[in-house]
Coordinates of C-alpha atoms in Angstrom, one line a residue:
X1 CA 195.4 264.8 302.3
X2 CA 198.1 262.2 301.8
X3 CA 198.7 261.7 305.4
X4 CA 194.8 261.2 305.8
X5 CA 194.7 258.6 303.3
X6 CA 197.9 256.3 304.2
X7 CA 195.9 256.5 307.7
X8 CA 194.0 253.2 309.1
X9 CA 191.0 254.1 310.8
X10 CA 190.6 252.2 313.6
X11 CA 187.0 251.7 313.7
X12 CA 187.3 250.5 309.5
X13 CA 189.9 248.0 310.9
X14 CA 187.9 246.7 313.6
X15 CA 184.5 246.3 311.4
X16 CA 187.1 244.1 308.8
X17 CA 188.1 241.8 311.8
X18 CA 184.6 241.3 313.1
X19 CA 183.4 240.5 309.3
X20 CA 186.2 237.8 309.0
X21 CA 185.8 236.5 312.5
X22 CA 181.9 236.7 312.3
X23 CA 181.8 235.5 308.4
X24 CA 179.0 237.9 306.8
X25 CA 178.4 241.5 306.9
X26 CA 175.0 240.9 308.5
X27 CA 176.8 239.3 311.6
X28 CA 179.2 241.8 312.1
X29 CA 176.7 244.2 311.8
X30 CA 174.6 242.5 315.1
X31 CA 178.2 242.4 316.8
X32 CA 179.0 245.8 316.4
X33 CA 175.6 247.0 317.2
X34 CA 175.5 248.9 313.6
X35 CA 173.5 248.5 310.6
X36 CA 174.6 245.7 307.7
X37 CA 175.0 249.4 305.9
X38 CA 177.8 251.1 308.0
X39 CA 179.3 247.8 308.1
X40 CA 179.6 247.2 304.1
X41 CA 180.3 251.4 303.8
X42 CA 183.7 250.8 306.1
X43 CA 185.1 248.0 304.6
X44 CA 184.3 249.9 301.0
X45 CA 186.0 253.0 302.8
X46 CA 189.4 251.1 304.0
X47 CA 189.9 248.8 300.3
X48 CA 189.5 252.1 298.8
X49 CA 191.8 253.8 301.7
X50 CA 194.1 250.6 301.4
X51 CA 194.0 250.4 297.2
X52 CA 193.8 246.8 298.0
X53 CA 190.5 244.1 297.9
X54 CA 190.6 243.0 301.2
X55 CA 187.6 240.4 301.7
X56 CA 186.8 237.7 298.9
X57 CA 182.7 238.2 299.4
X58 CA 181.9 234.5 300.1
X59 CA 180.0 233.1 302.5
X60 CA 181.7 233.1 304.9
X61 CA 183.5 235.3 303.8
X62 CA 187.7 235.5 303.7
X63 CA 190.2 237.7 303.8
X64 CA 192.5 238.1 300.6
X65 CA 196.1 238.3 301.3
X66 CA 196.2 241.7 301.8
X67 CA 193.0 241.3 304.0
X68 CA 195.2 239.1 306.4
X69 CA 197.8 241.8 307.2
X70 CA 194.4 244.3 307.9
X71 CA 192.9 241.4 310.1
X72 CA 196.5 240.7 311.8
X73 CA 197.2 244.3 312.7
X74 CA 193.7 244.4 314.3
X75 CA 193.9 241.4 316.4
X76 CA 197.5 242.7 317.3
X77 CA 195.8 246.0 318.3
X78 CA 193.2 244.2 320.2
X79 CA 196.0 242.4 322.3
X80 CA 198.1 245.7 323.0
X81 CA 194.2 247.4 324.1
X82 CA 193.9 244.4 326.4
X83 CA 197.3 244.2 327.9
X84 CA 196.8 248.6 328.8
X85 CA 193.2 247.8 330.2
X86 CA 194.8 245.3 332.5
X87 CA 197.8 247.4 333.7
X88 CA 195.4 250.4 334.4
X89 CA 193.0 247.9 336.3
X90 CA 190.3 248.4 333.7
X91 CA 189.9 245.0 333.3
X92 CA 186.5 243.3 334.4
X93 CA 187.0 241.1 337.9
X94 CA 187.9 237.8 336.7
X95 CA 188.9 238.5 333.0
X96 CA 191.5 236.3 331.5
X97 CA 193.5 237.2 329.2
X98 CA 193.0 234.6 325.7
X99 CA 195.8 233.3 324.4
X100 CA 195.6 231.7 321.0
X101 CA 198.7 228.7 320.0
X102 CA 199.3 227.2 317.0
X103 CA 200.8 223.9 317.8
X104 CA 202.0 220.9 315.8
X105 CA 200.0 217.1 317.4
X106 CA 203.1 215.3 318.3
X107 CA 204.5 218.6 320.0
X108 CA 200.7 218.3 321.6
X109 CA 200.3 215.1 322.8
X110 CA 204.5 214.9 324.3
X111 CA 205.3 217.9 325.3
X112 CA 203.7 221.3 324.8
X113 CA 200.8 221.0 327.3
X114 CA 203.5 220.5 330.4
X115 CA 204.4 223.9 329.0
X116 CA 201.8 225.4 329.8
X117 CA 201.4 224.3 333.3
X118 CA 204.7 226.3 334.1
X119 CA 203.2 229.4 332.8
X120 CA 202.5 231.5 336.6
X121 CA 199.2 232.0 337.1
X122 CA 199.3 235.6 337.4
X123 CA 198.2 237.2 334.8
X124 CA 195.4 234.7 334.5
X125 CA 195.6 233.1 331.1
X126 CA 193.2 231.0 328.7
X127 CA 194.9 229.2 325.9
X128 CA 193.1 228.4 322.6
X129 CA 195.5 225.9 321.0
X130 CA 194.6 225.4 317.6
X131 CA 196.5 221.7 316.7
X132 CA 197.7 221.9 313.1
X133 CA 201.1 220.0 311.4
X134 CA 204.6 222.1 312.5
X135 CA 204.9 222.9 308.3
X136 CA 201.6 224.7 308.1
X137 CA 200.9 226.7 311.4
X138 CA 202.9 229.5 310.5
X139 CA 200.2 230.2 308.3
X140 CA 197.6 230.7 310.7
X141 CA 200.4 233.0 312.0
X142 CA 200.8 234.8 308.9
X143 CA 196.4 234.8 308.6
X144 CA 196.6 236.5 311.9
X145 CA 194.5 233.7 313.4
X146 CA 197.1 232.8 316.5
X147 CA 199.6 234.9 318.1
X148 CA 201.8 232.3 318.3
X149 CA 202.9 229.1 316.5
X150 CA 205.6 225.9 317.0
X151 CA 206.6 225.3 313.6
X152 CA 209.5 224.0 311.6
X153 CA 209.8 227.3 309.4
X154 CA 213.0 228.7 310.7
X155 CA 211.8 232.0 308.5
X156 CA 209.7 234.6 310.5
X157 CA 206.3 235.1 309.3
X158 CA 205.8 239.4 308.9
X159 CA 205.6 240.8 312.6
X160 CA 206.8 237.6 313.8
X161 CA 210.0 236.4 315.6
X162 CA 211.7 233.3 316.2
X163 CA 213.7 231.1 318.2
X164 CA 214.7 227.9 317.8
X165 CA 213.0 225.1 319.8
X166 CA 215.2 222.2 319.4
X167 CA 214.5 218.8 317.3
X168 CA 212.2 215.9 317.9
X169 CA 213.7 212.5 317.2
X170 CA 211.2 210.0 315.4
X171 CA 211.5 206.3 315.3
X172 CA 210.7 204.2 311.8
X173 CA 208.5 201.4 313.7
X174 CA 206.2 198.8 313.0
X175 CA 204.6 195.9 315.4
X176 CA 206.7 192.9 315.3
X177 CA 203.7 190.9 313.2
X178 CA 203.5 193.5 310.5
X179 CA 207.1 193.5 310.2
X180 CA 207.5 190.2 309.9
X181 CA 204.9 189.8 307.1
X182 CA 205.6 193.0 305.3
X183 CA 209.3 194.2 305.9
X184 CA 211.2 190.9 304.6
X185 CA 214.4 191.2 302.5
X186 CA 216.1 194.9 301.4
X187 CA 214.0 198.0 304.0
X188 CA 214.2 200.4 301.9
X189 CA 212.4 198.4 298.7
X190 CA 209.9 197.0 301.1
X191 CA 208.7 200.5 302.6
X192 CA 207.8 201.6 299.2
X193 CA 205.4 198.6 299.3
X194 CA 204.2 198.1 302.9
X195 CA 201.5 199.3 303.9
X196 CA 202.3 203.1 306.0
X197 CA 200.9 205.5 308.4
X198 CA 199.9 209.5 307.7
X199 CA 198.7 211.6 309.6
X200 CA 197.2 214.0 306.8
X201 CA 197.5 213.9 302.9
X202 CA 200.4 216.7 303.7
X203 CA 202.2 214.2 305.8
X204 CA 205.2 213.6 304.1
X205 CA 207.3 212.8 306.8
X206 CA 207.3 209.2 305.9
X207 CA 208.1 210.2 302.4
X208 CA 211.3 211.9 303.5
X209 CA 212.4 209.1 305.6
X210 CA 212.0 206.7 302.3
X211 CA 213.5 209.1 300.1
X212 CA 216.7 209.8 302.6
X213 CA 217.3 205.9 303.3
X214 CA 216.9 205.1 299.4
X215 CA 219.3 207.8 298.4
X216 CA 216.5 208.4 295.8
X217 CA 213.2 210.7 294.8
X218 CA 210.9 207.0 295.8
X219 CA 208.6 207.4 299.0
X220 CA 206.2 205.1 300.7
X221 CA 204.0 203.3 299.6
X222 CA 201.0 204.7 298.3
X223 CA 198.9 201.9 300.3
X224 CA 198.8 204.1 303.4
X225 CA 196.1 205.1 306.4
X226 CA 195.4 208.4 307.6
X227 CA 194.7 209.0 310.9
X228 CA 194.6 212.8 311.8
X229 CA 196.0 212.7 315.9
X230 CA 199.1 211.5 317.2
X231 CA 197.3 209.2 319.6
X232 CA 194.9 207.3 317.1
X233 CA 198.5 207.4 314.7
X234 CA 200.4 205.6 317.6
X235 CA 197.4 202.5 318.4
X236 CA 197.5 202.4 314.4
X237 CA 200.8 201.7 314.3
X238 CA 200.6 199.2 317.5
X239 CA 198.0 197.5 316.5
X240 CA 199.5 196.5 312.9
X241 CA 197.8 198.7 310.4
X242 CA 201.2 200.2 308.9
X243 CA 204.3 201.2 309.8
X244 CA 205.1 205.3 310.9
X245 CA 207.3 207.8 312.7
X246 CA 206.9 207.9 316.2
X247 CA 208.1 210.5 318.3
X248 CA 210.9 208.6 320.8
X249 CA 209.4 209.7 323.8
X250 CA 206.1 208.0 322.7
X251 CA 208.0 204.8 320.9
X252 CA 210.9 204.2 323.8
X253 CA 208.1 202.4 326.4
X254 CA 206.5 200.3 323.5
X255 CA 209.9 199.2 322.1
X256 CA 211.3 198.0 325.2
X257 CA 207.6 196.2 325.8
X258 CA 208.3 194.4 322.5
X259 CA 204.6 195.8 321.3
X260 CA 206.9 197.6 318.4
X261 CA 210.1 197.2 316.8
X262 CA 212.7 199.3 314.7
X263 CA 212.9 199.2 311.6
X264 CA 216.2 201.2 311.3
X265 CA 217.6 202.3 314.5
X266 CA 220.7 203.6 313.5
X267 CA 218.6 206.3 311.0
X268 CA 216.7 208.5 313.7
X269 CA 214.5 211.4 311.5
X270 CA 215.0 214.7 313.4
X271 CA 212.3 217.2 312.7
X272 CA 214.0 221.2 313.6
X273 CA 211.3 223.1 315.5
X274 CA 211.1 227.2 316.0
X275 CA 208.9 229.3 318.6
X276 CA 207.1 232.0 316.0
X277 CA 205.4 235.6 318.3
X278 CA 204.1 238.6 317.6
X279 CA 206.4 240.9 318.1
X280 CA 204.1 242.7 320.9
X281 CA 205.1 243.8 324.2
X282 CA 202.7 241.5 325.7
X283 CA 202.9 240.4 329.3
X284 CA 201.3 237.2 328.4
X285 CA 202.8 236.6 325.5
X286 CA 205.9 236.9 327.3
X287 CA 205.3 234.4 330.0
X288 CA 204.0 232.0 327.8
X289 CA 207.3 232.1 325.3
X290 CA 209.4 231.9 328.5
X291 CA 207.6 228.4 329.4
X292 CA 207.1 227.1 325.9
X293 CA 211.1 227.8 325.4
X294 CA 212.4 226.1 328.9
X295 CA 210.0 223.0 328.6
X296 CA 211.2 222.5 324.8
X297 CA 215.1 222.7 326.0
X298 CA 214.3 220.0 328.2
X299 CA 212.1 218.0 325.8
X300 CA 213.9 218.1 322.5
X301 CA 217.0 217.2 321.4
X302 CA 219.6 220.6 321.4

């Protein structure tokens, strides 16, 4: 009886995934071809099997923390049930094989997508890249949301390895007109003033580079613009609205065109990145580390 009841069933498991990924009962019950009944009955069955809530009832619904190890060990299972299929050649003609990526937007918009074109094209692969900042896609790691994540948390996530990436060198810039209206006299007083670039209200890499040139707890201003890609963050910066970190490959062409300048080139801010996988034996998983990891050592910094 104990055995039985440390067991996970497989088809409770699978019902819990497909009412997270579907976000109510009643359409995971037309998903799984089952009533809205059988559906509730095996979720009941594995909390109860599990001693544990594993859904907050919402709609949609969402998966407590113990929910996301149930719904990360199912998508895990999924993968490994894929991977067999296609070694036995039980996979439908044409089938790709989905691969889902956490990835930070300056790692997207430099580097990361080269990446991927080095990936062979056997197995044939489909990535779902889900763009999120390098200090919170472990998260969607640890939600069982990605397989794999860039991130700058050299701590593996449960079920996880990691591997460091390397480190991508920002530049403090500005455009030559903002600097000279806002950035007169001591830097490091003026960029708790001036105007200043975010990408998100969890941004804080300007804050850090503040902090570490002031020698004290003082950021950046709190005048500042938030622009969510690294694109639309770049033109911002270009075009005068604040200053920002750029990634050097992005800032190098600009600077030398005299569209930005430095603010202080002798205090580069390197950001540490890590390569965070299931620990499957995936095929695809395995050709897409073995990319990632050869385009980053040539990318970043070592």
């Amino acid at each position: 009886m104990k055995s039985e009841l440390t067991e996970l069933p497989l088809d409770q498991v699978r019902t819990l995934l497909a009412v997270v990924d579907e976000g109510t009962f009643d359409a995971a019950a037309a998903a799984l071809h089952v009533t809205p009944s059988a559906v509730s009955q095996r979720v009941k069955a594995l909390e109860q099997r599990t001693g544990r809530v594993l859904l907050v009832r919402t709609k949609p619904v969402r998966p407590t923390e113990s929910g996301a190890v149930v719904v990360r060990f199912a998508r895990q299972l999924a993968r490994l049930e894929r991977d067999a299929r296609a070694e036995l050649g039980m996979s439908g003609a044409g089938e790709a094989t989905q691969v889902s990526i956490a990835v930070n937007a300056d790692s997207l918009a430099t580097w990361f997508l080269a990446a991927l074109t080095r990936v062979p094209e056997e197995p044939q692969l489909c990535f779902e890249l889900r763009r999120e900042d390098e200090s919170r896609t472990a998260m969607l790691l640890r939600e069982g949301l990605v397989m794999a994540a860039v991130t700058s948390s050299p701590d593996p996530v449960a079920g996880c390895s990691v591997r460091p990436l390397g480190r991508m060198r920002y530049l403090a810039a500005a455009s030559p007109q903002f600097a000279e209206r806002h950035l007169g006299g001591s830097l490091g007083d003026a960029l708790t003033r001036a105007p200043v670039m975010s990408f998100d209200r969890s941004d804080d890499l300007e804050d850090a580079f503040v902090r570490r040139l002031r020698h004290s707890r003082t950021g950046a201003s709190a005048l500042r613009h938030y622009v969510p890609t690294s694109e639309g963050f770049l033109s911002a910066v270009v075009a005068g609205l604040g200053w920002g970190l750029i990634p050097q490959v992005q800032a190098e062409p600009l600077l030398e065109a005299g569209r930005l300048v430095h603010l202080a080139q002798d205090r580069p801010l390197d950001v540490p990145l890590y390569w965070q996988q299931w620990k499957l034996d995936s095929p695809a998983l395995a050709a897409v580390t073995e990319a990632v990891t050869r385009a980053a050592a040539e990318a970043l910094r070592g």
